[in-house]
Amino acid sequence: MPVIGQGTWNMEREPELAMDALRYGVDLGLTHIDTAEIYGDGAVETLVGRALHNVRERVLLVSKVDPARASRDELIKACEQSLRRLRTEYLDVYLLHWLSAFPVAETVAGFDALCAAGKIRNWGVSNLDEVKLAEFLKVAGPERICCNQVMHHLGQRSIEHSLVPFCHGHQVALVGYSPFGAGAFPPESPGGNEVLSEAAHALGASTRQVALAFLILKSGGFTIPKASRRRHVEDNAAAASLELPAEAVARLDQAFPIGPSHPGVPIW
Ligand code: NAP
């Protein structure tokens, strides 16, 4: 599975551009598509469905349930609505968007029923720390939770303290979101981050490519940048083959330190 995917948050703001970018990304190998029912109140799932229905079988399609709907029966209903908007009969992965107030067993029962009905192939979670993830693992059993999607960018690396090793130890894939800090990325030089710019220059790469390669290396998992422009999609796709020399990694580690460990998962 390609380590770099495509996020879709806010794509409803420029739907035509975004649909073109998504299709272009799939052609370039960015076949992991991440969306959610809450994005644009369903409008993003609708545009993803329109963009990708001709290439559905080439795509790993991920959507997320609103935690307010994470009871067994409501979760099934939410998934069926997502499937209609996405114009598909199944999701490759269905995630709980963040921790819900429903008992874990309720939510797991919903995911199980959807798997049994062939409506989803795998399920996972998002924004869960290791304590909450352990609760889900206890209820669901080992190797049932395919991934945990959490924030991971140059300015927010706190998952690397304990969540990353915990996920690896329990065969839960780590998917990092907002790899460019949702818009808060160091500007290109002059005025940007010198270490990042130097690494990019030395490798003949862009600073964002260096960031993606660094994040993948640090999480041992996946990253899902959002791009509504072809030139951005192209830039991101090429990062998958970028190899960072150990010296560059060490300098980036210093320039963008992992920072202190906090309880819970970062949300910014
Ligand atoms: P992001 O990917 O960190 O940043 C997106 C911004 O970066 C957009 O403005 C985009 O521009 C720009 N960009 C992308 N590639 C670029 C490039 N190569 N060069 C220059 N600019 C570039 O932001 P995000 O949307 O917060 O995170 C990515 C995805 O993670 C989301 O879309 C969503 O699918 C997922 N996510 C999940 C959660 C969760 O709770 N599970 C939370 C947040 C995000 P254009 O769009 O103009 O091309």
mmCIF file of N, CA and C in Angstrom, residues 31-159:
data_model
loop_
_atom_site.group_PDB
_atom_site.id
_atom_site.type_symbol
_atom_site.label_atom_id
_atom_site.label_comp_id
_atom_site.label_asym_id
_atom_site.label_seq_id
_atom_site.Cartn_x
_atom_site.Cartn_y
_atom_site.Cartn_z
ATOM 1 N N THR A 31 -3.256 6.274 -4.013
ATOM 2 C CA THR A 31 -4.548 5.577 -4.075
ATOM 3 C C THR A 31 -5.244 5.431 -2.719
ATOM 4 N N HIS A 32 -4.585 5.872 -1.665
ATOM 5 C CA HIS A 32 -5.204 5.829 -0.330
ATOM 6 C C HIS A 32 -5.953 7.151 -0.139
ATOM 7 N N ILE A 33 -7.286 7.089 -0.148
ATOM 8 C CA ILE A 33 -8.104 8.305 -0.072
ATOM 9 C C ILE A 33 -8.804 8.345 1.286
ATOM 10 N N ASP A 34 -8.602 9.450 1.994
ATOM 11 C CA ASP A 34 -9.187 9.597 3.332
ATOM 12 C C ASP A 34 -10.283 10.656 3.329
ATOM 13 N N THR A 35 -11.486 10.250 3.772
ATOM 14 C CA THR A 35 -12.553 11.229 3.882
ATOM 15 C C THR A 35 -13.333 10.990 5.175
ATOM 16 N N ALA A 36 -14.459 11.693 5.349
ATOM 17 C CA ALA A 36 -15.257 11.543 6.574
ATOM 18 C C ALA A 36 -16.650 12.093 6.324
ATOM 19 N N GLU A 37 -17.631 11.525 7.027
ATOM 20 C CA GLU A 37 -19.001 12.005 6.805
ATOM 21 C C GLU A 37 -19.168 13.471 7.221
ATOM 22 N N ILE A 38 -18.379 13.914 8.207
ATOM 23 C CA ILE A 38 -18.577 15.304 8.656
ATOM 24 C C ILE A 38 -17.928 16.329 7.719
ATOM 25 N N TYR A 39 -17.051 15.919 6.829
ATOM 26 C CA TYR A 39 -16.393 16.900 5.959
ATOM 27 C C TYR A 39 -17.439 17.533 5.035
ATOM 28 N N GLY A 40 -17.606 18.838 5.195
ATOM 29 C CA GLY A 40 -18.595 19.557 4.387
ATOM 30 C C GLY A 40 -19.994 18.993 4.570
ATOM 31 N N ASP A 41 -20.267 18.405 5.736
ATOM 32 C CA ASP A 41 -21.599 17.821 6.007
ATOM 33 C C ASP A 41 -22.009 16.819 4.942
ATOM 34 N N GLY A 42 -21.094 15.997 4.511
ATOM 35 C CA GLY A 42 -21.396 14.978 3.487
ATOM 36 C C GLY A 42 -20.994 15.422 2.091
ATOM 37 N N ALA A 43 -20.769 16.716 1.899
ATOM 38 C CA ALA A 43 -20.453 17.211 0.544
ATOM 39 C C ALA A 43 -19.122 16.663 0.043
ATOM 40 N N VAL A 44 -18.183 16.436 0.951
ATOM 41 C CA VAL A 44 -16.884 15.930 0.500
ATOM 42 C C VAL A 44 -17.011 14.465 0.065
ATOM 43 N N GLU A 45 -17.745 13.657 0.835
ATOM 44 C CA GLU A 45 -17.948 12.266 0.387
ATOM 45 C C GLU A 45 -18.614 12.257 -1.002
ATOM 46 N N THR A 46 -19.548 13.162 -1.205
ATOM 47 C CA THR A 46 -20.229 13.199 -2.499
ATOM 48 C C THR A 46 -19.244 13.515 -3.620
ATOM 49 N N LEU A 47 -18.363 14.468 -3.392
ATOM 50 C CA LEU A 47 -17.417 14.803 -4.473
ATOM 51 C C LEU A 47 -16.367 13.706 -4.652
ATOM 52 N N VAL A 48 -15.993 13.047 -3.566
ATOM 53 C CA VAL A 48 -15.049 11.920 -3.677
ATOM 54 C C VAL A 48 -15.712 10.800 -4.507
ATOM 55 N N GLY A 49 -16.971 10.539 -4.230
ATOM 56 C CA GLY A 49 -17.707 9.509 -4.983
ATOM 57 C C GLY A 49 -17.773 9.847 -6.464
ATOM 58 N N ARG A 50 -18.041 11.125 -6.764
ATOM 59 C CA ARG A 50 -18.100 11.548 -8.175
ATOM 60 C C ARG A 50 -16.734 11.428 -8.832
ATOM 61 N N ALA A 51 -15.694 11.830 -8.095
ATOM 62 C CA ALA A 51 -14.345 11.840 -8.684
ATOM 63 C C ALA A 51 -13.836 10.431 -8.966
ATOM 64 N N LEU A 52 -14.191 9.497 -8.106
ATOM 65 C CA LEU A 52 -13.477 8.213 -8.132
ATOM 66 C C LEU A 52 -14.298 7.017 -8.604
ATOM 67 N N HIS A 53 -15.569 7.227 -8.989
ATOM 68 C CA HIS A 53 -16.373 6.020 -9.232
ATOM 69 C C HIS A 53 -15.840 5.170 -10.387
ATOM 70 N N ASN A 54 -15.145 5.782 -11.340
ATOM 71 C CA ASN A 54 -14.579 4.981 -12.453
ATOM 72 C C ASN A 54 -13.306 4.238 -12.073
ATOM 73 N N VAL A 55 -12.701 4.623 -10.955
ATOM 74 C CA VAL A 55 -11.436 3.995 -10.561
ATOM 75 C C VAL A 55 -11.562 3.341 -9.183
ATOM 76 N N ARG A 56 -12.797 3.068 -8.764
ATOM 77 C CA ARG A 56 -13.040 2.586 -7.403
ATOM 78 C C ARG A 56 -12.154 1.406 -7.019
ATOM 79 N N GLU A 57 -11.981 0.466 -7.935
ATOM 80 C CA GLU A 57 -11.245 -0.752 -7.577
ATOM 81 C C GLU A 57 -9.748 -0.509 -7.390
ATOM 82 N N ARG A 58 -9.275 0.633 -7.850
ATOM 83 C CA ARG A 58 -7.838 0.941 -7.689
ATOM 84 C C ARG A 58 -7.565 1.695 -6.390
ATOM 85 N N VAL A 59 -8.634 2.031 -5.691
ATOM 86 C CA VAL A 59 -8.506 2.949 -4.553
ATOM 87 C C VAL A 59 -8.704 2.230 -3.225
ATOM 88 N N LEU A 60 -7.954 2.654 -2.212
ATOM 89 C CA LEU A 60 -8.220 2.213 -0.847
ATOM 90 C C LEU A 60 -9.011 3.348 -0.192
ATOM 91 N N LEU A 61 -10.308 3.124 -0.060
ATOM 92 C CA LEU A 61 -11.217 4.191 0.354
ATOM 93 C C LEU A 61 -11.503 4.110 1.861
ATOM 94 N N VAL A 62 -11.208 5.208 2.533
ATOM 95 C CA VAL A 62 -11.372 5.275 3.995
ATOM 96 C C VAL A 62 -12.367 6.383 4.320
ATOM 97 N N SER A 63 -13.364 6.075 5.155
ATOM 98 C CA SER A 63 -14.203 7.156 5.670
ATOM 99 C C SER A 63 -14.354 6.994 7.181
ATOM 100 N N LYS A 64 -14.964 8.007 7.793
ATOM 101 C CA LYS A 64 -15.028 8.014 9.259
ATOM 102 C C LYS A 64 -16.436 8.334 9.712
ATOM 103 N N VAL A 65 -16.820 7.693 10.789
ATOM 104 C CA VAL A 65 -18.141 7.940 11.364
ATOM 105 C C VAL A 65 -18.037 9.045 12.415
ATOM 106 N N ASP A 66 -19.025 9.908 12.425
ATOM 107 C CA ASP A 66 -19.144 10.943 13.459
ATOM 108 C C ASP A 66 -19.349 10.233 14.808
ATOM 109 N N PRO A 67 -18.516 10.499 15.800
ATOM 110 C CA PRO A 67 -18.630 9.798 17.094
ATOM 111 C C PRO A 67 -20.012 9.925 17.743
ATOM 112 N N ALA A 68 -20.753 10.973 17.390
ATOM 113 C CA ALA A 68 -22.113 11.118 17.937
ATOM 114 C C ALA A 68 -23.034 10.020 17.391
ATOM 115 N N ARG A 69 -22.583 9.293 16.366
ATOM 116 C CA ARG A 69 -23.399 8.237 15.750
ATOM 117 C C ARG A 69 -22.764 6.852 15.971
ATOM 118 N N ALA A 70 -21.959 6.714 17.011
ATOM 119 C CA ALA A 70 -21.182 5.475 17.163
ATOM 120 C C ALA A 70 -21.870 4.398 17.997
ATOM 121 N N SER A 71 -23.216 4.474 18.146
ATOM 122 C CA SER A 71 -23.923 3.320 18.720
ATOM 123 C C SER A 71 -24.028 2.268 17.613
ATOM 124 N N ARG A 72 -24.308 1.015 17.961
ATOM 125 C CA ARG A 72 -24.313 -0.047 16.953
ATOM 126 C C ARG A 72 -25.224 0.289 15.770
ATOM 127 N N ASP A 73 -26.483 0.589 16.044
ATOM 128 C CA ASP A 73 -27.442 0.760 14.945
ATOM 129 C C ASP A 73 -27.203 2.045 14.157
ATOM 130 N N GLU A 74 -26.865 3.107 14.864
ATOM 131 C CA GLU A 74 -26.656 4.383 14.181
ATOM 132 C C GLU A 74 -25.377 4.332 13.332
ATOM 133 N N LEU A 75 -24.378 3.603 13.805
ATOM 134 C CA LEU A 75 -23.128 3.466 13.049
ATOM 135 C C LEU A 75 -23.393 2.756 11.712
ATOM 136 N N ILE A 76 -24.255 1.754 11.759
ATOM 137 C CA ILE A 76 -24.604 1.031 10.518
ATOM 138 C C ILE A 76 -25.316 1.979 9.552
ATOM 139 N N LYS A 77 -26.252 2.757 10.106
ATOM 140 C CA LYS A 77 -26.989 3.717 9.267
ATOM 141 C C LYS A 77 -26.026 4.753 8.667
ATOM 142 N N ALA A 78 -25.118 5.256 9.500
ATOM 143 C CA ALA A 78 -24.154 6.273 9.029
ATOM 144 C C ALA A 78 -23.313 5.713 7.889
ATOM 145 N N CYS A 79 -22.876 4.476 8.036
ATOM 146 C CA CYS A 79 -22.043 3.860 6.996
ATOM 147 C C CYS A 79 -22.837 3.723 5.697
ATOM 148 N N GLU A 80 -24.080 3.293 5.805
ATOM 149 C CA GLU A 80 -24.895 3.124 4.591
ATOM 150 C C GLU A 80 -25.074 4.460 3.869
ATOM 151 N N GLN A 81 -25.222 5.539 4.647
ATOM 152 C CA GLN A 81 -25.348 6.870 4.033
ATOM 153 C C GLN A 81 -24.030 7.276 3.353
ATOM 154 N N SER A 82 -22.918 6.975 4.025
ATOM 155 C CA SER A 82 -21.612 7.281 3.414
ATOM 156 C C SER A 82 -21.436 6.505 2.113
ATOM 157 N N LEU A 83 -21.816 5.233 2.127
ATOM 158 C CA LEU A 83 -21.669 4.415 0.917
ATOM 159 C C LEU A 83 -22.460 5.005 -0.252
ATOM 160 N N ARG A 84 -23.669 5.490 0.048
ATOM 161 C CA ARG A 84 -24.484 6.099 -1.026
ATOM 162 C C ARG A 84 -23.798 7.340 -1.584
ATOM 163 N N ARG A 85 -23.304 8.190 -0.669
ATOM 164 C CA ARG A 85 -22.642 9.416 -1.155
ATOM 165 C C ARG A 85 -21.368 9.082 -1.926
ATOM 166 N N LEU A 86 -20.674 8.044 -1.478
ATOM 167 C CA LEU A 86 -19.403 7.675 -2.113
ATOM 168 C C LEU A 86 -19.597 6.789 -3.347
ATOM 169 N N ARG A 87 -20.852 6.443 -3.653
ATOM 170 C CA ARG A 87 -21.191 5.628 -4.831
ATOM 171 C C ARG A 87 -20.415 4.313 -4.853
ATOM 172 N N THR A 88 -20.390 3.655 -3.724
ATOM 173 C CA THR A 88 -19.669 2.385 -3.649
ATOM 174 C C THR A 88 -20.438 1.419 -2.758
ATOM 175 N N GLU A 89 -20.131 0.125 -2.912
ATOM 176 C CA GLU A 89 -20.836 -0.869 -2.092
ATOM 177 C C GLU A 89 -20.083 -1.207 -0.817
ATOM 178 N N TYR A 90 -18.832 -0.764 -0.736
ATOM 179 C CA TYR A 90 -18.053 -1.096 0.466
ATOM 180 C C TYR A 90 -16.981 -0.040 0.703
ATOM 181 N N LEU A 91 -16.566 0.051 1.946
ATOM 182 C CA LEU A 91 -15.397 0.871 2.298
ATOM 183 C C LEU A 91 -14.246 -0.078 2.581
ATOM 184 N N ASP A 92 -13.054 0.319 2.206
ATOM 185 C CA ASP A 92 -11.897 -0.506 2.566
ATOM 186 C C ASP A 92 -11.610 -0.385 4.052
ATOM 187 N N VAL A 93 -11.785 0.816 4.579
ATOM 188 C CA VAL A 93 -11.582 1.031 6.018
ATOM 189 C C VAL A 93 -12.614 2.041 6.528
ATOM 190 N N TYR A 94 -13.189 1.749 7.683
ATOM 191 C CA TYR A 94 -14.136 2.673 8.324
ATOM 192 C C TYR A 94 -13.589 2.994 9.704
ATOM 193 N N LEU A 95 -13.494 4.293 10.000
ATOM 194 C CA LEU A 95 -12.867 4.709 11.260
ATOM 195 C C LEU A 95 -13.847 5.416 12.180
ATOM 196 N N LEU A 96 -13.648 5.242 13.469
ATOM 197 C CA LEU A 96 -14.301 6.090 14.466
ATOM 198 C C LEU A 96 -13.491 7.387 14.508
ATOM 199 N N HIS A 97 -14.129 8.527 14.197
ATOM 200 C CA HIS A 97 -13.376 9.769 13.957
ATOM 201 C C HIS A 97 -12.623 10.255 15.204
ATOM 202 N N TRP A 98 -13.227 10.167 16.339
ATOM 203 C CA TRP A 98 -12.557 10.413 17.617
ATOM 204 C C TRP A 98 -13.362 9.703 18.682
ATOM 205 N N LEU A 99 -12.903 9.741 19.901
ATOM 206 C CA LEU A 99 -13.535 8.979 20.971
ATOM 207 C C LEU A 99 -14.995 9.395 21.146
ATOM 208 N N SER A 100 -15.874 8.410 21.307
ATOM 209 C CA SER A 100 -17.296 8.738 21.468
ATOM 210 C C SER A 100 -17.725 8.467 22.903
ATOM 211 N N ALA A 101 -18.938 8.893 23.223
ATOM 212 C CA ALA A 101 -19.465 8.672 24.568
ATOM 213 C C ALA A 101 -20.107 7.279 24.680
ATOM 214 N N PHE A 102 -20.238 6.560 23.578
ATOM 215 C CA PHE A 102 -20.872 5.232 23.619
ATOM 216 C C PHE A 102 -19.896 4.184 24.158
ATOM 217 N N PRO A 103 -20.425 3.134 24.806
ATOM 218 C CA PRO A 103 -19.525 2.072 25.260
ATOM 219 C C PRO A 103 -18.759 1.475 24.074
ATOM 220 N N VAL A 104 -17.515 1.147 24.316
ATOM 221 C CA VAL A 104 -16.662 0.618 23.245
ATOM 222 C C VAL A 104 -17.325 -0.599 22.589
ATOM 223 N N ALA A 105 -17.941 -1.457 23.404
ATOM 224 C CA ALA A 105 -18.541 -2.695 22.872
ATOM 225 C C ALA A 105 -19.662 -2.394 21.866
ATOM 226 N N GLU A 106 -20.404 -1.311 22.094
ATOM 227 C CA GLU A 106 -21.474 -0.881 21.156
ATOM 228 C C GLU A 106 -20.882 -0.585 19.782
ATOM 229 N N THR A 107 -19.833 0.219 19.808
ATOM 230 C CA THR A 107 -19.209 0.656 18.553
ATOM 231 C C THR A 107 -18.574 -0.533 17.834
ATOM 232 N N VAL A 108 -17.888 -1.379 18.599
ATOM 233 C CA VAL A 108 -17.252 -2.553 17.996
ATOM 234 C C VAL A 108 -18.327 -3.474 17.391
ATOM 235 N N ALA A 109 -19.460 -3.580 18.062
ATOM 236 C CA ALA A 109 -20.553 -4.424 17.525
ATOM 237 C C ALA A 109 -21.038 -3.865 16.180
ATOM 238 N N GLY A 110 -21.090 -2.549 16.068
ATOM 239 C CA GLY A 110 -21.484 -1.925 14.798
ATOM 240 C C GLY A 110 -20.477 -2.239 13.693
ATOM 241 N N PHE A 111 -19.206 -2.076 14.007
ATOM 242 C CA PHE A 111 -18.168 -2.380 13.010
ATOM 243 C C PHE A 111 -18.235 -3.860 12.611
ATOM 244 N N ASP A 112 -18.417 -4.739 13.590
ATOM 245 C CA ASP A 112 -18.495 -6.177 13.301
ATOM 246 C C ASP A 112 -19.658 -6.488 12.361
ATOM 247 N N ALA A 113 -20.814 -5.864 12.635
ATOM 248 C CA ALA A 113 -21.991 -6.120 11.795
ATOM 249 C C ALA A 113 -21.729 -5.641 10.364
ATOM 250 N N LEU A 114 -21.057 -4.506 10.230
ATOM 251 C CA LEU A 114 -20.759 -3.982 8.884
ATOM 252 C C LEU A 114 -19.775 -4.888 8.145
ATOM 253 N N CYS A 115 -18.803 -5.422 8.873
ATOM 254 C CA CYS A 115 -17.852 -6.375 8.253
ATOM 255 C C CYS A 115 -18.598 -7.611 7.777
ATOM 256 N N ALA A 116 -19.466 -8.140 8.657
ATOM 257 C CA ALA A 116 -20.202 -9.367 8.318
ATOM 258 C C ALA A 116 -21.094 -9.155 7.098
ATOM 259 N N ALA A 117 -21.615 -7.942 6.938
ATOM 260 C CA ALA A 117 -22.492 -7.642 5.799
ATOM 261 C C ALA A 117 -21.702 -7.270 4.544
ATOM 262 N N GLY A 118 -20.387 -7.246 4.633
ATOM 263 C CA GLY A 118 -19.552 -6.914 3.465
ATOM 264 C C GLY A 118 -19.542 -5.425 3.134
ATOM 265 N N LYS A 119 -20.021 -4.607 4.061
ATOM 266 C CA LYS A 119 -20.074 -3.168 3.761
ATOM 267 C C LYS A 119 -18.751 -2.463 4.087
ATOM 268 N N ILE A 120 -17.976 -3.065 4.952
ATOM 269 C CA ILE A 120 -16.620 -2.549 5.189
ATOM 270 C C ILE A 120 -15.664 -3.753 5.233
ATOM 271 N N ARG A 121 -14.427 -3.514 4.823
ATOM 272 C CA ARG A 121 -13.458 -4.608 4.830
ATOM 273 C C ARG A 121 -12.611 -4.602 6.093
ATOM 274 N N ASN A 122 -12.389 -3.419 6.631
ATOM 275 C CA ASN A 122 -11.596 -3.271 7.859
ATOM 276 C C ASN A 122 -12.131 -2.085 8.632
ATOM 277 N N TRP A 123 -11.797 -2.020 9.889
ATOM 278 C CA TRP A 123 -12.159 -0.826 10.646
ATOM 279 C C TRP A 123 -10.995 -0.395 11.536
ATOM 280 N N GLY A 124 -11.085 0.859 11.957
ATOM 281 C CA GLY A 124 -10.021 1.388 12.801
ATOM 282 C C GLY A 124 -10.524 2.577 13.590
ATOM 283 N N VAL A 125 -9.582 3.335 14.136
ATOM 284 C CA VAL A 125 -9.934 4.454 15.008
ATOM 285 C C VAL A 125 -9.108 5.668 14.618
ATOM 286 N N SER A 126 -9.435 6.788 15.231
ATOM 287 C CA SER A 126 -8.689 8.015 14.977
ATOM 288 C C SER A 126 -8.647 8.826 16.271
ATOM 289 N N ASN A 127 -7.555 9.514 16.471
ATOM 290 C CA ASN A 127 -7.389 10.393 17.638
ATOM 291 C C ASN A 127 -7.475 9.660 18.976
ATOM 292 N N LEU A 128 -7.029 8.415 19.011
ATOM 293 C CA LEU A 128 -7.028 7.674 20.283
ATOM 294 C C LEU A 128 -5.605 7.544 20.820
ATOM 295 N N ASP A 129 -5.441 7.783 22.126
ATOM 296 C CA ASP A 129 -4.141 7.544 22.745
ATOM 297 C C ASP A 129 -4.040 6.057 23.098
ATOM 298 N N GLU A 130 -2.899 5.675 23.660
ATOM 299 C CA GLU A 130 -2.703 4.231 23.862
ATOM 300 C C GLU A 130 -3.643 3.651 24.929
ATOM 301 N N VAL A 131 -4.077 4.495 25.877
ATOM 302 C CA VAL A 131 -4.988 3.994 26.923
ATOM 303 C C VAL A 131 -6.332 3.605 26.282
ATOM 304 N N LYS A 132 -6.858 4.503 25.462
ATOM 305 C CA LYS A 132 -8.152 4.243 24.815
ATOM 306 C C LYS A 132 -8.020 3.141 23.751
ATOM 307 N N LEU A 133 -6.901 3.164 23.054
ATOM 308 C CA LEU A 133 -6.662 2.130 22.040
ATOM 309 C C LEU A 133 -6.614 0.745 22.700
ATOM 310 N N ALA A 134 -6.001 0.686 23.880
ATOM 311 C CA ALA A 134 -5.925 -0.584 24.613
ATOM 312 C C ALA A 134 -7.330 -1.085 24.959
ATOM 313 N N GLU A 135 -8.227 -0.152 25.304
ATOM 314 C CA GLU A 135 -9.619 -0.549 25.613
ATOM 315 C C GLU A 135 -10.276 -1.176 24.383
ATOM 316 N N PHE A 136 -10.074 -0.555 23.240
ATOM 317 C CA PHE A 136 -10.644 -1.096 21.998
ATOM 318 C C PHE A 136 -10.035 -2.465 21.672
ATOM 319 N N LEU A 137 -8.725 -2.582 21.873
ATOM 320 C CA LEU A 137 -8.060 -3.866 21.577
ATOM 321 C C LEU A 137 -8.586 -4.963 22.491
ATOM 322 N N LYS A 138 -8.863 -4.600 23.733
ATOM 323 C CA LYS A 138 -9.359 -5.578 24.706
ATOM 324 C C LYS A 138 -10.743 -6.098 24.289
ATOM 325 N N VAL A 139 -11.594 -5.186 23.841
ATOM 326 C CA VAL A 139 -12.952 -5.580 23.448
ATOM 327 C C VAL A 139 -12.939 -6.316 22.110
ATOM 328 N N ALA A 140 -12.169 -5.779 21.146
ATOM 329 C CA ALA A 140 -12.220 -6.311 19.786
ATOM 330 C C ALA A 140 -11.381 -7.570 19.620
ATOM 331 N N GLY A 141 -10.312 -7.679 20.408
ATOM 332 C CA GLY A 141 -9.372 -8.789 20.230
ATOM 333 C C GLY A 141 -8.197 -8.330 19.391
ATOM 334 N N PRO A 142 -7.101 -9.123 19.427
ATOM 335 C CA PRO A 142 -5.882 -8.697 18.738
ATOM 336 C C PRO A 142 -6.051 -8.668 17.214
ATOM 337 N N GLU A 143 -5.288 -7.777 16.597
ATOM 338 C CA GLU A 143 -5.209 -7.675 15.128
ATOM 339 C C GLU A 143 -6.551 -7.397 14.449
ATOM 340 N N ARG A 144 -7.462 -6.742 15.162
ATOM 341 C CA ARG A 144 -8.756 -6.391 14.552
ATOM 342 C C ARG A 144 -8.807 -4.917 14.159
ATOM 343 N N ILE A 145 -7.961 -4.103 14.770
ATOM 344 C CA ILE A 145 -8.010 -2.659 14.524
ATOM 345 C C ILE A 145 -6.914 -2.331 13.519
ATOM 346 N N CYS A 146 -7.342 -1.931 12.327
ATOM 347 C CA CYS A 146 -6.309 -1.853 11.280
ATOM 348 C C CYS A 146 -5.455 -0.601 11.395
ATOM 349 N N CYS A 147 -5.994 0.505 11.923
ATOM 350 C CA CYS A 147 -5.142 1.694 12.018
ATOM 351 C C CYS A 147 -5.648 2.665 13.068
ATOM 352 N N ASN A 148 -4.768 3.570 13.437
ATOM 353 C CA ASN A 148 -5.107 4.712 14.292
ATOM 354 C C ASN A 148 -4.619 5.942 13.542
ATOM 355 N N GLN A 149 -5.549 6.853 13.233
ATOM 356 C CA GLN A 149 -5.188 8.051 12.461
ATOM 357 C C GLN A 149 -5.031 9.226 13.431
ATOM 358 N N VAL A 150 -3.838 9.799 13.462
ATOM 359 C CA VAL A 150 -3.547 10.845 14.452
ATOM 360 C C VAL A 150 -2.716 11.973 13.848
ATOM 361 N N MET A 151 -2.720 13.116 14.522
ATOM 362 C CA MET A 151 -1.973 14.267 14.005
ATOM 363 C C MET A 151 -0.471 14.032 14.076
ATOM 364 N N HIS A 152 0.217 14.364 12.965
ATOM 365 C CA HIS A 152 1.666 14.190 12.930
ATOM 366 C C HIS A 152 2.252 15.141 11.883
ATOM 367 N N HIS A 153 2.922 16.182 12.365
ATOM 368 C CA HIS A 153 3.619 17.077 11.434
ATOM 369 C C HIS A 153 4.889 17.578 12.095
ATOM 370 N N LEU A 154 5.669 18.377 11.372
ATOM 371 C CA LEU A 154 6.981 18.785 11.892
ATOM 372 C C LEU A 154 6.883 19.512 13.229
ATOM 373 N N GLY A 155 5.811 20.239 13.428
ATOM 374 C CA GLY A 155 5.648 20.978 14.678
ATOM 375 C C GLY A 155 4.885 20.197 15.735
ATOM 376 N N GLN A 156 4.472 19.004 15.406
ATOM 377 C CA GLN A 156 3.696 18.204 16.371
ATOM 378 C C GLN A 156 4.057 16.718 16.204
ATOM 379 N N ARG A 157 5.081 16.313 16.949
ATOM 380 C CA ARG A 157 5.593 14.952 16.812
ATOM 381 C C ARG A 157 5.376 14.133 18.083
ATOM 382 N N SER A 158 4.488 14.596 18.969
ATOM 383 C CA SER A 158 4.422 13.959 20.291
ATOM 384 C C SER A 158 3.970 12.491 20.231
ATOM 385 N N ILE A 159 3.313 12.081 19.147
ATOM 386 C CA ILE A 159 2.916 10.655 19.050
ATOM 387 C C ILE A 159 4.126 9.722 19.026
#
